[in-house]
Amino acid sequence: MDDFVCNKLTEWGLSEWIGSFKEHGIGKESLYCLTRNEDIDKLIPKMGPKLIFMKRLKLLQVRPSTSAAAKRNLDPEGESSVGQSPTKHQHKAIPGPSPAKRKLDPEGESSEGQSPTKHQHKAIPGPSPEATILFDVKTIMGHVHERLRKQQPTKLNNFLKNKIRELKIDKKELVGVFGKTGAGKSSLINAVLREKHLLPSGSVSACTSVMIKVEANMDNSKYEADIEFITVEEWRNELWSMCQFLWNADQKKHAAADGGDDDDGSDGDDDDFDDVEHRDIEEKLSALYGEEWKQKKTSHEDLMDNKYFREIPEFFFSRKKTLTAQTAKELSAQFIKYTRSDSKQEEGRKEIKRWYWPLVKSVTVKVPNNDLQHVTLVDLPGNGDRNKSRDEMWKECSTVWIVTDINRAASEKEPWEILKGAASFIGNGGQCQYIHFICTKSDCIEEADDNDIYAQILKRNRRAKEAVNAEFNKQKHIKKHFSEDTFEVFTVSSKRFLQRKCLQPEDTEIPKLQRFLKNLNDSHSETVNYVSGAHGILSLIQGASCRDGANKNTAVCAELEHNLNHQICKVKTVMAETYKAFQICLDAGVERSRSSCEKELSSFLYPRKKGGKKRCGFHGTLKCVVKYGGIHKPKKGAAINLNMKLSSHLTDSIDEEFRRTFPQTKEKCGAFKGVINSFSLNTERLIDKYKTHKDVKLQLVFLKTEEDMMKIKLNQMIRECKKLIYSSLTETVEKTMQTSYERAAVFKGKDTLKNMRNTLEQHVHDSKDTMFKQAKNNMLKNLNDLQKFILLALKNTMMESIELSLKTDEHSIPDVSEELVRVEKYYYDLQQMKSSH
């Protein structure tokens, strides 16, 4: 087997199967010939790794030269430059500037608009230094894993192989972009990425209807879009529901025309809820089926006919559909039918017969020659979507951009309602560290005097920032989750930035956002963590292979175990204090919830206008709330969440303590008053003490690395678990209320509104003595489970590492001195690169 196959398996995270490929003599040429499942079964019998291999191999077989060239600096034929004649090399294209330094033409467009001849000679930028280091270290660790696999599977041998397998890549940083239709989200993303035609924008009637993720294409130099569909069963169920609604609406309409009694208990209110629902259904069905659904709306099975899905066979097989193009403009034209709802089709789009956005879950757009390899921008649809994708995405974002028009940035309700409604999702219930309030179209000003336009724009930008910051300080609910240092206002002009007119690039504040994204990307610890972990593992292997000091090891072990016990006691103390603090807060929250829940429910069930008058149009709203489990997201206005309203006193009671226990920003001391981050066995002092004893020093280097890696893993786990802990309060209330929602949803005809209200009121009255206590107990249990896990992980992980690094006497350990020297150099190079940032 040649290095090519070994490197590919390592790159794909399948290094444990290298031996199998060697055994069967699979080289580069035979790798490309693997097409039959039965052949692959012999090489990788395990289902999970086999599926990963098949996916990667398919991509490699489709575009072997491009992918390889991007990752390994190979020539266009896919062969290594090593050993080639100087003559051949002289004709190679010199790599262009790094993606960060790409220049735009005067119109702000990238090279996508160049002539074919010019485009053909465009050199593919080589991999970044970090990418090269990561690839080399992965290859080294793949070879080391293979050498260990060939040896006797002792306790230390298995430990080392597991540690190599555990070296993994961090998740990407997500930047969520939110705002209402027409706010300029798509134009903002295009400008930040310097891709004028990437995301479609500009239509008043069109709006983004599905989640769009934008990230760097690290595989090749093409523009790509991966379309992920909902399941066939989900669409079948939705079709049935829509057809039922339309049939019921028709029956009601005919009854009214015949003079029948259609009193539904809405107190004479016509309510436009059914009309809005009707319009939404018509928009979806017309997008996908044109006018045909109107003749078949009573049979949802007719609408599942294959003829409607010929262009997307992937839908029936639950597969992603991948679109590719040479330019951003070409790709945008291809994927627009999967992302947009357009009631009035624009010129150039009338040829689109079917719009598939009702079937799409998300679209991932991949941009080539982009250095933001660790960042994904997520453009989400605005209010009105009833699925939980947006709420779940809030929780995953490390940064949130709220986008709104500058003209009414501070006074417009919708952006503040979006932020207020999501505060608990991105704050205590999420992991957001930065909120950017982005005022777009800052250049839209009357150009009466061209000489004065520049000063007018800057003046209005300054006033807008002052007004937005002042409004933020009034938002008490939001400030419970975030401090002022996490909130920043930007006034941007995407159009002026791309056109380079009137304003300097810096004045558009697009470069400021670009620098933020670059810093966010550079601070991502993927390569550093991997190389650091590899350095520690190789130190342990080399230290074990040249061990010569049993007495020294005994003394070191004793000191390490003493330090470990002392640190565990410190963690236990803080954990106990934290649990007690939450218990006190929740006891108060339970009492407030029990005494006020019926009043809170009443204020929701009997809404009034500001003047005290009864509010019309509530029948349809409540109908929707009970239908969707207590949650309603209208097209306009704030989202309604009755479960959050009922649990608000519980969450309010812990918000301050929760923020102290689980701080959002990386600059803070860390979770549980910093006791995890400060956990230390004092290995650095011991490394210095035993620096003349090579074997002990190397094993201590491993323990220091293991300590650091363990804290990174625990902090990542805490970040995920704290979302579940916080949300458990509202989720418990939601589960308890579910039976009342289901009973209320079945009422029809006369007194429907009255019956729905009575059902909810009776249920809350009967449940108030137990519901909030149960929520408290569930949250405390989740907190206690997390604390127990942390203590066990700290103790067991470090004890096992001490035992196997300093107490195990094994001689069948490979010599990795050369590998250690190379990885150690990479390790120190990365430390310098990190400090220079």
mmCIF file of C-alpha atoms in Angstrom, residues 51-205:
data_model
loop_
_atom_site.group_PDB
_atom_site.id
_atom_site.type_symbol
_atom_site.label_atom_id
_atom_site.label_comp_id
_atom_site.label_asym_id
_atom_site.label_seq_id
_atom_site.Cartn_x
_atom_site.Cartn_y
_atom_site.Cartn_z
ATOM 1 C CA LEU A 51 -20.581 4.659 4.865
ATOM 2 C CA ILE A 52 -18.075 7.455 5.585
ATOM 3 C CA PHE A 53 -15.523 5.755 3.317
ATOM 4 C CA MET A 54 -18.022 5.295 0.474
ATOM 5 C CA LYS A 55 -19.078 8.956 0.633
ATOM 6 C CA ARG A 56 -15.480 10.216 0.652
ATOM 7 C CA LEU A 57 -14.400 7.825 -2.087
ATOM 8 C CA LYS A 58 -17.276 8.940 -4.325
ATOM 9 C CA LEU A 59 -16.185 12.580 -3.970
ATOM 10 C CA LEU A 60 -12.574 11.604 -4.658
ATOM 11 C CA GLN A 61 -13.521 9.620 -7.772
ATOM 12 C CA VAL A 62 -15.608 12.508 -9.131
ATOM 13 C CA ARG A 63 -12.930 15.160 -8.738
ATOM 14 C CA PRO A 64 -9.623 13.574 -7.777
ATOM 15 C CA SER A 65 -7.291 16.212 -9.165
ATOM 16 C CA THR A 66 -9.050 19.309 -7.798
ATOM 17 C CA SER A 67 -9.515 17.980 -4.286
ATOM 18 C CA ALA A 68 -5.979 16.692 -4.092
ATOM 19 C CA ALA A 69 -4.480 19.865 -5.482
ATOM 20 C CA ALA A 70 -6.271 22.008 -2.959
ATOM 21 C CA LYS A 71 -5.161 19.915 -0.024
ATOM 22 C CA ARG A 72 -1.681 18.718 -1.033
ATOM 23 C CA ASN A 73 -0.325 21.258 -3.554
ATOM 24 C CA LEU A 74 -0.344 18.709 -6.388
ATOM 25 C CA ASP A 75 -0.192 19.595 -10.034
ATOM 26 C CA PRO A 76 -3.322 19.544 -12.236
ATOM 27 C CA GLU A 77 -2.739 15.891 -13.138
ATOM 28 C CA GLY A 78 -2.956 14.982 -9.467
ATOM 29 C CA GLU A 79 0.671 13.834 -9.224
ATOM 30 C CA SER A 80 3.215 14.938 -6.646
ATOM 31 C CA SER A 81 5.699 17.547 -7.755
ATOM 32 C CA VAL A 82 8.502 15.589 -6.071
ATOM 33 C CA GLY A 83 10.809 13.995 -8.614
ATOM 34 C CA GLN A 84 9.501 15.912 -11.623
ATOM 35 C CA SER A 85 11.835 17.552 -14.085
ATOM 36 C CA PRO A 86 12.602 21.283 -13.706
ATOM 37 C CA THR A 87 11.232 21.830 -17.211
ATOM 38 C CA LYS A 88 7.728 20.763 -16.244
ATOM 39 C CA HIS A 89 7.792 22.911 -13.127
ATOM 40 C CA GLN A 90 8.762 26.058 -15.000
ATOM 41 C CA HIS A 91 5.392 26.135 -16.739
ATOM 42 C CA LYS A 92 3.310 25.880 -13.568
ATOM 43 C CA ALA A 93 1.096 28.775 -12.502
ATOM 44 C CA ILE A 94 2.355 30.635 -9.471
ATOM 45 C CA PRO A 95 -0.207 30.466 -6.633
ATOM 46 C CA GLY A 96 -2.210 33.640 -6.252
ATOM 47 C CA PRO A 97 -2.604 35.783 -3.136
ATOM 48 C CA SER A 98 -4.347 34.374 -0.093
ATOM 49 C CA PRO A 99 -8.167 34.629 -0.071
ATOM 50 C CA ALA A 100 -7.991 37.389 2.548
ATOM 51 C CA LYS A 101 -6.107 39.627 0.069
ATOM 52 C CA ARG A 102 -8.228 39.053 -3.038
ATOM 53 C CA LYS A 103 -8.882 42.294 -4.878
ATOM 54 C CA LEU A 104 -12.166 43.290 -6.391
ATOM 55 C CA ASP A 105 -12.585 45.071 -9.656
ATOM 56 C CA PRO A 106 -13.938 48.639 -9.581
ATOM 57 C CA GLU A 107 -17.496 47.313 -9.510
ATOM 58 C CA GLY A 108 -16.756 45.209 -6.451
ATOM 59 C CA GLU A 109 -17.088 41.860 -8.211
ATOM 60 C CA SER A 110 -14.746 38.937 -7.856
ATOM 61 C CA SER A 111 -13.133 37.187 -10.786
ATOM 62 C CA GLU A 112 -16.335 35.313 -11.547
ATOM 63 C CA GLY A 113 -17.106 37.799 -14.285
ATOM 64 C CA GLN A 114 -13.813 37.340 -16.132
ATOM 65 C CA SER A 115 -13.520 35.869 -19.587
ATOM 66 C CA PRO A 116 -13.187 32.085 -19.880
ATOM 67 C CA THR A 117 -9.607 32.376 -21.044
ATOM 68 C CA LYS A 118 -8.615 34.517 -18.122
ATOM 69 C CA HIS A 119 -10.558 32.359 -15.688
ATOM 70 C CA GLN A 120 -8.834 29.187 -16.856
ATOM 71 C CA HIS A 121 -5.416 30.487 -15.802
ATOM 72 C CA LYS A 122 -6.514 31.541 -12.338
ATOM 73 C CA ALA A 123 -4.308 29.701 -9.853
ATOM 74 C CA ILE A 124 -5.928 27.828 -6.978
ATOM 75 C CA PRO A 125 -4.621 29.270 -3.704
ATOM 76 C CA GLY A 126 -2.593 26.785 -1.678
ATOM 77 C CA PRO A 127 -3.673 25.614 1.767
ATOM 78 C CA SER A 128 -3.109 27.901 4.747
ATOM 79 C CA PRO A 129 -0.169 27.198 7.105
ATOM 80 C CA GLU A 130 -2.595 25.898 9.737
ATOM 81 C CA ALA A 131 -4.279 23.555 7.239
ATOM 82 C CA THR A 132 -0.881 22.202 6.171
ATOM 83 C CA ILE A 133 0.155 21.618 9.781
ATOM 84 C CA LEU A 134 -3.131 19.891 10.601
ATOM 85 C CA PHE A 135 -2.875 17.613 7.577
ATOM 86 C CA ASP A 136 0.746 16.659 8.328
ATOM 87 C CA VAL A 137 0.062 15.930 11.999
ATOM 88 C CA LYS A 138 -3.012 13.849 11.121
ATOM 89 C CA THR A 139 -0.854 11.836 8.719
ATOM 90 C CA ILE A 140 1.829 11.318 11.382
ATOM 91 C CA MET A 141 -0.722 10.168 13.952
ATOM 92 C CA GLY A 142 -2.267 7.803 11.391
ATOM 93 C CA HIS A 143 1.117 6.110 10.903
ATOM 94 C CA VAL A 144 1.695 5.929 14.679
ATOM 95 C CA HIS A 145 -1.775 4.408 15.179
ATOM 96 C CA GLU A 146 -0.976 1.769 12.555
ATOM 97 C CA ARG A 147 2.322 0.880 14.299
ATOM 98 C CA LEU A 148 0.503 0.522 17.617
ATOM 99 C CA ARG A 149 -2.176 -1.624 15.993
ATOM 100 C CA LYS A 150 0.472 -4.139 14.889
ATOM 101 C CA GLN A 151 1.762 -4.590 18.435
ATOM 102 C CA GLN A 152 0.465 -6.638 21.350
ATOM 103 C CA PRO A 153 -2.848 -5.087 22.557
ATOM 104 C CA THR A 154 -1.782 -4.322 26.133
ATOM 105 C CA LYS A 155 -3.570 -1.906 28.469
ATOM 106 C CA LEU A 156 -1.219 0.971 27.563
ATOM 107 C CA ASN A 157 -1.359 0.083 23.864
ATOM 108 C CA ASN A 158 -5.180 0.218 23.847
ATOM 109 C CA PHE A 159 -5.104 3.445 25.862
ATOM 110 C CA LEU A 160 -2.824 5.114 23.300
ATOM 111 C CA LYS A 161 -4.905 3.945 20.316
ATOM 112 C CA ASN A 162 -8.052 5.324 21.960
ATOM 113 C CA LYS A 163 -6.350 8.650 22.649
ATOM 114 C CA ILE A 164 -5.362 8.977 18.985
ATOM 115 C CA ARG A 165 -8.917 8.170 17.889
ATOM 116 C CA GLU A 166 -10.273 10.769 20.326
ATOM 117 C CA LEU A 167 -8.292 13.534 18.634
ATOM 118 C CA LYS A 168 -11.167 15.272 16.886
ATOM 119 C CA ILE A 169 -12.193 18.469 15.179
ATOM 120 C CA ASP A 170 -14.178 21.206 16.921
ATOM 121 C CA LYS A 171 -17.547 22.376 15.628
ATOM 122 C CA LYS A 172 -17.631 25.505 13.486
ATOM 123 C CA GLU A 173 -18.510 28.899 14.918
ATOM 124 C CA LEU A 174 -22.063 29.787 13.861
ATOM 125 C CA VAL A 175 -23.076 33.386 13.150
ATOM 126 C CA GLY A 176 -26.878 33.639 13.022
ATOM 127 C CA VAL A 177 -28.254 36.402 10.763
ATOM 128 C CA PHE A 178 -31.818 37.419 11.661
ATOM 129 C CA GLY A 179 -34.172 40.121 10.442
ATOM 130 C CA LYS A 180 -37.428 40.719 8.639
ATOM 131 C CA THR A 181 -37.887 40.478 4.878
ATOM 132 C CA GLY A 182 -36.249 43.387 3.054
ATOM 133 C CA ALA A 183 -33.874 44.288 5.893
ATOM 134 C CA GLY A 184 -30.858 43.517 3.709
ATOM 135 C CA LYS A 185 -29.586 40.232 5.200
ATOM 136 C CA SER A 186 -28.625 38.668 1.870
ATOM 137 C CA SER A 187 -26.903 41.824 0.622
ATOM 138 C CA LEU A 188 -24.994 42.067 3.905
ATOM 139 C CA ILE A 189 -23.711 38.487 3.636
ATOM 140 C CA ASN A 190 -22.747 39.042 -0.021
ATOM 141 C CA ALA A 191 -20.778 42.171 0.877
ATOM 142 C CA VAL A 192 -19.008 40.598 3.854
ATOM 143 C CA LEU A 193 -17.925 37.661 1.668
ATOM 144 C CA ARG A 194 -17.091 39.931 -1.307
ATOM 145 C CA GLU A 195 -19.470 37.917 -3.481
ATOM 146 C CA LYS A 196 -21.926 40.375 -5.044
ATOM 147 C CA HIS A 197 -24.199 37.776 -6.659
ATOM 148 C CA LEU A 198 -24.084 34.886 -4.163
ATOM 149 C CA LEU A 199 -27.403 35.159 -2.287
ATOM 150 C CA PRO A 200 -30.358 36.488 -4.298
ATOM 151 C CA SER A 201 -31.743 39.819 -3.122
ATOM 152 C CA GLY A 202 -33.521 42.878 -4.378
ATOM 153 C CA SER A 203 -37.098 41.673 -4.872
ATOM 154 C CA VAL A 204 -39.805 43.307 -2.796
ATOM 155 C CA SER A 205 -42.169 40.367 -3.255
#
